[in-house]
């Protein structure tokens, strides 16, 4: 089972993400941005879907990806038309934001 931690989104966005990622093979967990470090350390998710916010969040996503090897970090937001994916294998790529891109980013 793929463990996905959704971090920092508002209620409506979380509902949308849950709807997009609803699948028997995916376990969704949620937390706020203030608790992300502790929750990631305690649960070791396969993927973190991180809300970028109006400031972009790129530095936070890159740091999280570097600090949690083996975890994919997907950075997206309602404030942007693209999303960044930091695969568990390293590197970073950008895709236009869409439901399909989110699914693909999470599944690797």
PDB file of C-alpha atoms in Angstrom:
ATOM      1  CA  UNK A   1       0.000   0.000   0.000  1.00  0.00           C
ATOM      2  CA  UNK A   2       1.254   3.463  -0.956  1.00  0.00           C
ATOM      3  CA  UNK A   3       1.257   5.815   2.065  1.00  0.00           C
ATOM      4  CA  UNK A   4       0.572   9.431   1.088  1.00  0.00           C
ATOM      5  CA  UNK A   5       0.764  12.336   3.545  1.00  0.00           C
ATOM      6  CA  UNK A   6      -1.179  15.451   2.496  1.00  0.00           C
ATOM      7  CA  UNK A   7       0.245  18.554   4.189  1.00  0.00           C
ATOM      8  CA  UNK A   8      -1.072  22.062   4.680  1.00  0.00           C
ATOM      9  CA  UNK A   9      -4.076  22.374   2.382  1.00  0.00           C
ATOM     10  CA  UNK A  10      -7.392  23.992   3.259  1.00  0.00           C
ATOM     11  CA  UNK A  11     -10.499  21.872   3.668  1.00  0.00           C
ATOM     12  CA  UNK A  12     -11.778  22.226   0.097  1.00  0.00           C
ATOM     13  CA  UNK A  13      -8.384  21.423  -1.443  1.00  0.00           C
ATOM     14  CA  UNK A  14      -7.948  18.400   0.870  1.00  0.00           C
ATOM     15  CA  UNK A  15     -11.354  17.090  -0.215  1.00  0.00           C
ATOM     16  CA  UNK A  16     -10.351  17.451  -3.848  1.00  0.00           C
ATOM     17  CA  UNK A  17      -7.023  15.704  -3.305  1.00  0.00           C
ATOM     18  CA  UNK A  18      -8.745  12.874  -1.405  1.00  0.00           C
ATOM     19  CA  UNK A  19     -11.202  12.499  -4.279  1.00  0.00           C
ATOM     20  CA  UNK A  20      -8.438  12.436  -6.899  1.00  0.00           C
ATOM     21  CA  UNK A  21      -6.264   9.969  -4.975  1.00  0.00           C
ATOM     22  CA  UNK A  22      -9.073   7.720  -3.694  1.00  0.00           C
ATOM     23  CA  UNK A  23      -7.877   4.214  -4.452  1.00  0.00           C
ATOM     24  CA  UNK A  24      -7.755   0.956  -2.466  1.00  0.00           C
ATOM     25  CA  UNK A  25      -3.977   0.877  -2.918  1.00  0.00           C
ATOM     26  CA  UNK A  26      -3.414   4.328  -1.381  1.00  0.00           C
ATOM     27  CA  UNK A  27      -3.552   5.173   2.317  1.00  0.00           C
ATOM     28  CA  UNK A  28      -4.085   8.934   2.771  1.00  0.00           C
ATOM     29  CA  UNK A  29      -2.924  10.721   5.916  1.00  0.00           C
ATOM     30  CA  UNK A  30      -3.123  14.447   6.658  1.00  0.00           C
ATOM     31  CA  UNK A  31      -1.379  17.005   8.835  1.00  0.00           C
ATOM     32  CA  UNK A  32      -0.744  20.721   9.082  1.00  0.00           C
ATOM     33  CA  UNK A  33       2.502  22.345   8.012  1.00  0.00           C
ATOM     34  CA  UNK A  34       3.514  22.942  11.615  1.00  0.00           C
ATOM     35  CA  UNK A  35       3.562  19.197  12.332  1.00  0.00           C
ATOM     36  CA  UNK A  36       5.057  17.899   9.077  1.00  0.00           C
ATOM     37  CA  UNK A  37       8.554  17.130  10.387  1.00  0.00           C
ATOM     38  CA  UNK A  38       7.287  15.065  13.319  1.00  0.00           C
ATOM     39  CA  UNK A  39       4.611  13.293  11.285  1.00  0.00           C
ATOM     40  CA  UNK A  40       7.042  12.403   8.481  1.00  0.00           C
ATOM     41  CA  UNK A  41       9.560  11.084  11.011  1.00  0.00           C
ATOM     42  CA  UNK A  42       6.885   9.035  12.753  1.00  0.00           C
ATOM     43  CA  UNK A  43       5.043   7.634   9.729  1.00  0.00           C
ATOM     44  CA  UNK A  44       7.731   7.529   6.993  1.00  0.00           C
ATOM     45  CA  UNK A  45       5.252   8.075   4.130  1.00  0.00           C
ATOM     46  CA  UNK A  46       6.102   7.043   0.582  1.00  0.00           C
ATOM     47  CA  UNK A  47       4.856  10.386  -0.743  1.00  0.00           C
ATOM     48  CA  UNK A  48       4.279  13.842   0.746  1.00  0.00           C
ATOM     49  CA  UNK A  49       1.869  16.135  -1.127  1.00  0.00           C
ATOM     50  CA  UNK A  50       2.818  19.592   0.137  1.00  0.00           C
ATOM     51  CA  UNK A  51       0.813  22.797  -0.299  1.00  0.00           C
ATOM     52  CA  UNK A  52       3.066  25.436  -1.847  1.00  0.00           C
ATOM     53  CA  UNK A  53       1.109  28.459  -0.679  1.00  0.00           C
ATOM     54  CA  UNK A  54       1.431  31.920  -2.163  1.00  0.00           C
ATOM     55  CA  UNK A  55       5.201  32.085  -1.458  1.00  0.00           C
ATOM     56  CA  UNK A  56       5.991  28.994  -3.511  1.00  0.00           C
ATOM     57  CA  UNK A  57       7.259  26.515  -0.923  1.00  0.00           C
ATOM     58  CA  UNK A  58      10.114  25.317  -3.141  1.00  0.00           C
ATOM     59  CA  UNK A  59      12.761  25.618  -0.436  1.00  0.00           C
ATOM     60  CA  UNK A  60      10.622  23.677   2.054  1.00  0.00           C
ATOM     61  CA  UNK A  61       9.895  20.931  -0.513  1.00  0.00           C
ATOM     62  CA  UNK A  62      13.561  20.593  -1.502  1.00  0.00           C
ATOM     63  CA  UNK A  63      14.617  20.439   2.165  1.00  0.00           C
ATOM     64  CA  UNK A  64      11.937  17.844   2.946  1.00  0.00           C
ATOM     65  CA  UNK A  65      13.013  15.736  -0.046  1.00  0.00           C
ATOM     66  CA  UNK A  66      16.667  15.922   1.039  1.00  0.00           C
ATOM     67  CA  UNK A  67      15.874  15.064   4.668  1.00  0.00           C
ATOM     68  CA  UNK A  68      13.659  12.069   3.839  1.00  0.00           C
ATOM     69  CA  UNK A  69      15.437   9.862   1.316  1.00  0.00           C
ATOM     70  CA  UNK A  70      13.108   7.353  -0.270  1.00  0.00           C
ATOM     71  CA  UNK A  71      10.142   9.729  -0.057  1.00  0.00           C
ATOM     72  CA  UNK A  72       8.678  11.511  -3.085  1.00  0.00           C
ATOM     73  CA  UNK A  73       7.594  15.104  -2.462  1.00  0.00           C
ATOM     74  CA  UNK A  74       4.886  16.657  -4.650  1.00  0.00           C
ATOM     75  CA  UNK A  75       4.555  20.438  -4.326  1.00  0.00           C
ATOM     76  CA  UNK A  76       1.344  21.993  -5.619  1.00  0.00           C
ATOM     77  CA  UNK A  77      -1.097  24.790  -4.856  1.00  0.00           C
ATOM     78  CA  UNK A  78      -4.235  26.546  -6.007  1.00  0.00           C
ATOM     79  CA  UNK A  79      -1.940  29.582  -6.396  1.00  0.00           C
ATOM     80  CA  UNK A  80       0.022  27.919  -9.227  1.00  0.00           C
ATOM     81  CA  UNK A  81      -0.738  26.301 -12.580  1.00  0.00           C
ATOM     82  CA  UNK A  82       2.109  23.808 -12.284  1.00  0.00           C
ATOM     83  CA  UNK A  83       3.402  21.342  -9.737  1.00  0.00           C
ATOM     84  CA  UNK A  84       6.908  20.226  -8.829  1.00  0.00           C
ATOM     85  CA  UNK A  85       7.795  16.622  -8.119  1.00  0.00           C
ATOM     86  CA  UNK A  86      10.895  15.611  -6.179  1.00  0.00           C
ATOM     87  CA  UNK A  87      11.052  11.849  -6.860  1.00  0.00           C
ATOM     88  CA  UNK A  88      12.443   9.490  -4.224  1.00  0.00           C
ATOM     89  CA  UNK A  89      15.232   8.687  -6.685  1.00  0.00           C
ATOM     90  CA  UNK A  90      16.390  12.340  -6.676  1.00  0.00           C
ATOM     91  CA  UNK A  91      16.078  15.381  -8.881  1.00  0.00           C
ATOM     92  CA  UNK A  92      13.054  17.530  -9.579  1.00  0.00           C
ATOM     93  CA  UNK A  93      10.654  18.042 -12.479  1.00  0.00           C
ATOM     94  CA  UNK A  94       7.689  20.304 -13.190  1.00  0.00           C
ATOM     95  CA  UNK A  95       4.331  19.372 -14.739  1.00  0.00           C
ATOM     96  CA  UNK A  96       1.180  21.363 -15.480  1.00  0.00           C
ATOM     97  CA  UNK A  97      -1.185  20.961 -12.534  1.00  0.00           C
ATOM     98  CA  UNK A  98      -3.984  18.462 -13.211  1.00  0.00           C
ATOM     99  CA  UNK A  99      -5.635  15.495 -11.553  1.00  0.00           C
ATOM    100  CA  UNK A 100      -3.738  13.120 -13.867  1.00  0.00           C
ATOM    101  CA  UNK A 101      -0.407  14.814 -13.109  1.00  0.00           C
ATOM    102  CA  UNK A 102      -1.080  14.520  -9.371  1.00  0.00           C
ATOM    103  CA  UNK A 103      -1.872  10.817  -9.687  1.00  0.00           C
ATOM    104  CA  UNK A 104       1.226  10.250 -11.840  1.00  0.00           C
ATOM    105  CA  UNK A 105       3.426  12.236  -9.443  1.00  0.00           C
ATOM    106  CA  UNK A 106       2.206  10.246  -6.456  1.00  0.00           C
ATOM    107  CA  UNK A 107       2.528   6.883  -8.175  1.00  0.00           C
ATOM    108  CA  UNK A 108       5.960   7.691  -9.556  1.00  0.00           C
TER     109      UNK A 108
END
